[in-house]
Short mmCIF file of C-alpha atoms and ligand atoms in Angstrom, two decimals:
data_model
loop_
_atom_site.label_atom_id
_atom_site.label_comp_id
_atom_site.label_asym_id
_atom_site.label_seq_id
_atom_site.Cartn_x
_atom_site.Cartn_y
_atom_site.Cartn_z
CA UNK A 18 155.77 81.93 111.79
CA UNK A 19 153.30 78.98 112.29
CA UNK A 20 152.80 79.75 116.16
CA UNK A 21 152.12 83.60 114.69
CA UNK A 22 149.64 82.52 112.98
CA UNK A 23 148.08 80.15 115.66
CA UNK A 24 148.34 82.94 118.25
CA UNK A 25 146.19 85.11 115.84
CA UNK A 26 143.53 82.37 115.16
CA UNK A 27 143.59 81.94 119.11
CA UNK A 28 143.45 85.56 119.50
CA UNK A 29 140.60 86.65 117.34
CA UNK A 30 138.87 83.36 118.08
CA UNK A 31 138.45 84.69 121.84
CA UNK A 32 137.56 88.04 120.60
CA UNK A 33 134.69 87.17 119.16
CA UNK A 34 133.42 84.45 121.69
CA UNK A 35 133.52 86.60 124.10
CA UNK A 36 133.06 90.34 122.93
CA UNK A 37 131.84 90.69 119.24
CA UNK A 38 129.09 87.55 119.50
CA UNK A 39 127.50 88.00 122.87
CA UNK A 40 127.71 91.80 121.89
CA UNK A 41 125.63 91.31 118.71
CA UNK A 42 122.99 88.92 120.70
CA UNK A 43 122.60 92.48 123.09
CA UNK A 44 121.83 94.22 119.93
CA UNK A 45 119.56 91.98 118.04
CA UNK A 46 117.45 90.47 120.80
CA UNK A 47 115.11 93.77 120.90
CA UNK A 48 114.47 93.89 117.62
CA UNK A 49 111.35 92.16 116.10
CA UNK A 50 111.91 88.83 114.16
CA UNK A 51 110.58 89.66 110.62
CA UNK A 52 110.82 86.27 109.55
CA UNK A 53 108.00 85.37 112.89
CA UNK A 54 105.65 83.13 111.24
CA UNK A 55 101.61 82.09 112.46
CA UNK A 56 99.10 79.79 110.94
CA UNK A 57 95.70 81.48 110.34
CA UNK A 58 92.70 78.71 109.03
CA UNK A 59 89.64 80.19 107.51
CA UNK A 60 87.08 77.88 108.92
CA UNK A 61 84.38 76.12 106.96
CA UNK A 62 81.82 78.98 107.79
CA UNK A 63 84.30 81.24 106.67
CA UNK A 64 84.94 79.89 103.20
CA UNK A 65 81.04 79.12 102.93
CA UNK A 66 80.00 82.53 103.59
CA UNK A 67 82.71 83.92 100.88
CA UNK A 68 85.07 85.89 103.85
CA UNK A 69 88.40 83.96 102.47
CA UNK A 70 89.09 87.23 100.30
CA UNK A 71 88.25 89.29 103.28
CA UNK A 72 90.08 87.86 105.24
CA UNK A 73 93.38 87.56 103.19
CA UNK A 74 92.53 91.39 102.47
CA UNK A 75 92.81 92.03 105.69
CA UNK A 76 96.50 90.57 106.46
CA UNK A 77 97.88 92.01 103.36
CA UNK A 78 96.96 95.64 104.40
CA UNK A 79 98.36 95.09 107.19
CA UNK A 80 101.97 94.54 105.85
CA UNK A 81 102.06 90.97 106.24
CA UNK A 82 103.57 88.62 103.91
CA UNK A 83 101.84 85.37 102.59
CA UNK A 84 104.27 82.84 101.95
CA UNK A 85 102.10 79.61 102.46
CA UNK A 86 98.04 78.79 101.27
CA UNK A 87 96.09 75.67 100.31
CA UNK A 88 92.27 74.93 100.99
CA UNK A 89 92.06 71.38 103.08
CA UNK A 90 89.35 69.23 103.32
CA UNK A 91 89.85 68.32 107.24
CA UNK A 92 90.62 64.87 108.63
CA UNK A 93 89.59 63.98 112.41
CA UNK A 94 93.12 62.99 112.79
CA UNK A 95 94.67 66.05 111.86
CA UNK A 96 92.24 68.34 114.11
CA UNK A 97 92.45 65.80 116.68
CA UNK A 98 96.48 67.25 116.39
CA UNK A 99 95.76 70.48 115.74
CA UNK A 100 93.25 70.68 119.16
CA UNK A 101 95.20 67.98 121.08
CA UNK A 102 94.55 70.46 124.55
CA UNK A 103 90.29 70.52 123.57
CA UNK A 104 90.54 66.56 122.83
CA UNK A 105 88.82 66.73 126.54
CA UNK A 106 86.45 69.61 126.37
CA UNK A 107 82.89 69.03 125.94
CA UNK A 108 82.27 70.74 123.20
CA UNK A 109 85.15 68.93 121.11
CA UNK A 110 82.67 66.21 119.27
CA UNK A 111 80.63 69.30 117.47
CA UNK A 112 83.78 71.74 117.00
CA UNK A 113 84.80 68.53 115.55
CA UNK A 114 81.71 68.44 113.10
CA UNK A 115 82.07 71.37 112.57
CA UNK A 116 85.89 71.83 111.47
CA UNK A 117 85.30 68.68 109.25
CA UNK A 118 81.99 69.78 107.31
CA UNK A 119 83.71 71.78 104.87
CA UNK A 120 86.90 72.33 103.25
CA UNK A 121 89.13 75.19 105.24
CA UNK A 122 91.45 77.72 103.64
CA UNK A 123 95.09 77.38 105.96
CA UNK A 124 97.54 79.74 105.27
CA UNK A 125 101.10 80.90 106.79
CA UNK A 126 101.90 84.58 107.01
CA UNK A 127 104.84 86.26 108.19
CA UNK A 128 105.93 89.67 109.53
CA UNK A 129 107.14 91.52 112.62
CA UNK A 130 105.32 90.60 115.90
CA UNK A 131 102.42 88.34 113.62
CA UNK A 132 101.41 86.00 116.20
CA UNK A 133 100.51 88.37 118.69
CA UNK A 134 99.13 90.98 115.82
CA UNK A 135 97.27 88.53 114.11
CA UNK A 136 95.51 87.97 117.43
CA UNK A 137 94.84 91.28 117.90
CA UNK A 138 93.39 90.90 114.39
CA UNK A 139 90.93 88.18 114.67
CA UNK A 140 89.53 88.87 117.96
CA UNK A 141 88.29 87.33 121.26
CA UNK A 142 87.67 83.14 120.90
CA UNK A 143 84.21 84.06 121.43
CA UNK A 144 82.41 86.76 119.21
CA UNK A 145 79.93 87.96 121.90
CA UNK A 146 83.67 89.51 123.45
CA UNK A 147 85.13 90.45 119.56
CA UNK A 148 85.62 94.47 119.38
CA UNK A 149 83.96 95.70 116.06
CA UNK A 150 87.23 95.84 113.35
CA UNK A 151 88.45 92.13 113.75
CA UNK A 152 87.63 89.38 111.99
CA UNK A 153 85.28 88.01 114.35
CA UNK A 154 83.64 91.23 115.95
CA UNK A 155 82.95 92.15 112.64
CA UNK A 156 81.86 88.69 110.85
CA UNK A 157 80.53 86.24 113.54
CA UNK A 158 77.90 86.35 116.86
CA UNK A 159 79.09 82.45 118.22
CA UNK A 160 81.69 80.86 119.24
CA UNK A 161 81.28 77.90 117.60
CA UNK A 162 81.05 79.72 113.92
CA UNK A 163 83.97 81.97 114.63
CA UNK A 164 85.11 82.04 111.37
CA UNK A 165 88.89 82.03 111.53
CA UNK A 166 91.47 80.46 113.91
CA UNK A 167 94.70 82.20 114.35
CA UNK A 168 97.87 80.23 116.20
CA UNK A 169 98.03 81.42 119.78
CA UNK A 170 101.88 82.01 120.38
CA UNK A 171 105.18 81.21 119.19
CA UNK A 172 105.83 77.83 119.95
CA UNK A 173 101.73 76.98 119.31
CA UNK A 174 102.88 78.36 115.27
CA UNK A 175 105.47 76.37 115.00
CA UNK A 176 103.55 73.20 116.29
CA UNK A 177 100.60 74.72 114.04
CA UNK A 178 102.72 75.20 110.88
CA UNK A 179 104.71 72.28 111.21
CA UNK A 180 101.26 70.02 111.05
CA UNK A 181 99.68 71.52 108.41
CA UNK A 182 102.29 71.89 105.88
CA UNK A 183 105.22 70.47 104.44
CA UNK A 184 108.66 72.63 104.78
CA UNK A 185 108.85 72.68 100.78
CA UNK A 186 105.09 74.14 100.60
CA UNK A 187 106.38 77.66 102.56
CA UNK A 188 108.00 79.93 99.96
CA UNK A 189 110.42 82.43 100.89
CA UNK A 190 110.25 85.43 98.69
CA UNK A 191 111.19 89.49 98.63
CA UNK A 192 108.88 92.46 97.52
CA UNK A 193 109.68 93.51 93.79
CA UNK A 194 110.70 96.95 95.39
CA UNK A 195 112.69 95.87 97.74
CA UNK A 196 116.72 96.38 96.14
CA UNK A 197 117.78 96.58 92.92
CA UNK A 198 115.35 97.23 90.62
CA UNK A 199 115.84 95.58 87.32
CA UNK A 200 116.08 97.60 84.18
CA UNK A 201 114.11 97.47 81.17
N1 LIG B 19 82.31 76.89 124.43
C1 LIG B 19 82.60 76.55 123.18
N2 LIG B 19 81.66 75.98 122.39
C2 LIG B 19 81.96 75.62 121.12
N3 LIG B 19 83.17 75.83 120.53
C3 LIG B 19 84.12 76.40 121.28
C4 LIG B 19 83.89 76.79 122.62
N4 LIG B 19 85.04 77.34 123.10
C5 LIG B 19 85.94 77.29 122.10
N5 LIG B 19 85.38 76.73 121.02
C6 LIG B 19 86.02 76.47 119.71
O1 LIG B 19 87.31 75.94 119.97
C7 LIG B 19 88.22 76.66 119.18
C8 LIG B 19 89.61 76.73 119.73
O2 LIG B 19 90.36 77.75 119.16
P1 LIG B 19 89.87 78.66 117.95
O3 LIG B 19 90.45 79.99 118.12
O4 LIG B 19 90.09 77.92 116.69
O5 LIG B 19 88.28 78.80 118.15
C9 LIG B 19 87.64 78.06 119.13
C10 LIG B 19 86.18 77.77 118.90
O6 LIG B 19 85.90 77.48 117.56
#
């Protein structure tokens, strides 16, 4: 009776290592990650020409789901993090004065495909290249008052997120008409 049972295990054990797993991994992999999180930071012109609202508006038409916020005033240490590849550029010292002068609104939204759509979103770097409807083509004419930065890929969001907030500040939470509904 005991080797039944351990022929089962054994049995069903290799039926799903190699059939029903790698067959759900074929299924899932095309299908967008609705938990994909970016970082988007309304920059100190941003939140001193009143766009934070805007802005936010913006992202929440869109479908996408807030589940992280605060307003920072910058240190040089954390934008020396969050910029580590610009540390070098010539422009760094005033993007630097810049990104300090003010506080900045950070936030973390998530949603199918949000990196590359909040991209899409904000615009070219530079505002001169922005197409009128994003963020910047519609708000800004430099690129160093852009008005909004918006994490560049997946791994850069992680990176991004990871820096600016602490895993207890993200919230996880479900639309009030998604499921049950309660009653009255
Ligand atoms: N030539 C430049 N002069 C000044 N600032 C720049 C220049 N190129 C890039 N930046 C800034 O560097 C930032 C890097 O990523 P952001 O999308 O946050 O927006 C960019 C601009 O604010």
């Amino acid at each position: 009776m005991t080797n039944f049972i351990r022929l089962h295990c054994l049995y069903w054990r290799g039926l799903w290592l190699t059939t029903i797993a790698p067959l759900l991994c074929l299924l899932t992999s095309g299908l967008p990650d609705v938990r994909e999180r970016t970082l988007i930071a309304v920059k100190p012109d941003g939140v001193q020409r009143r766009l934070v609202g805007q802005i936010i508006h913006r992202f929440e038409q869109r479908g996408f789901k807030l589940v992280g916020l605060k307003m920072v005033q910058v240190s040089e240490d954390l934008l020396s993090q969050h910029y580590r590849e610009l540390r070098a550029k010539p422009f760094y010292p005033s993007l630097q004065h810049y990104m300090t002068s003010g506080p900045v609104v950070v936030m973390v939204w998530e949603g199918p495909n949000v990196v590359q759509t909040s991209r899409k979103m904000v615009g070219h770097t530079n505002p001169t290249e922005a197409q009128a409807g994003t963020v910047r083509g519609d708000f800004s004419v430099h690129v160093s008052r852009n008005v909004v930065h918006a994490s560049d890929s997946l791994e850069g969001a992680r990176r991004e997120i990871q820096l600016w907030f602490q895993g207890k500040d993200l919230l996880n939470w479900e639309c009030c008409n998604q499921g049950n509904m309660m009653e009255d």
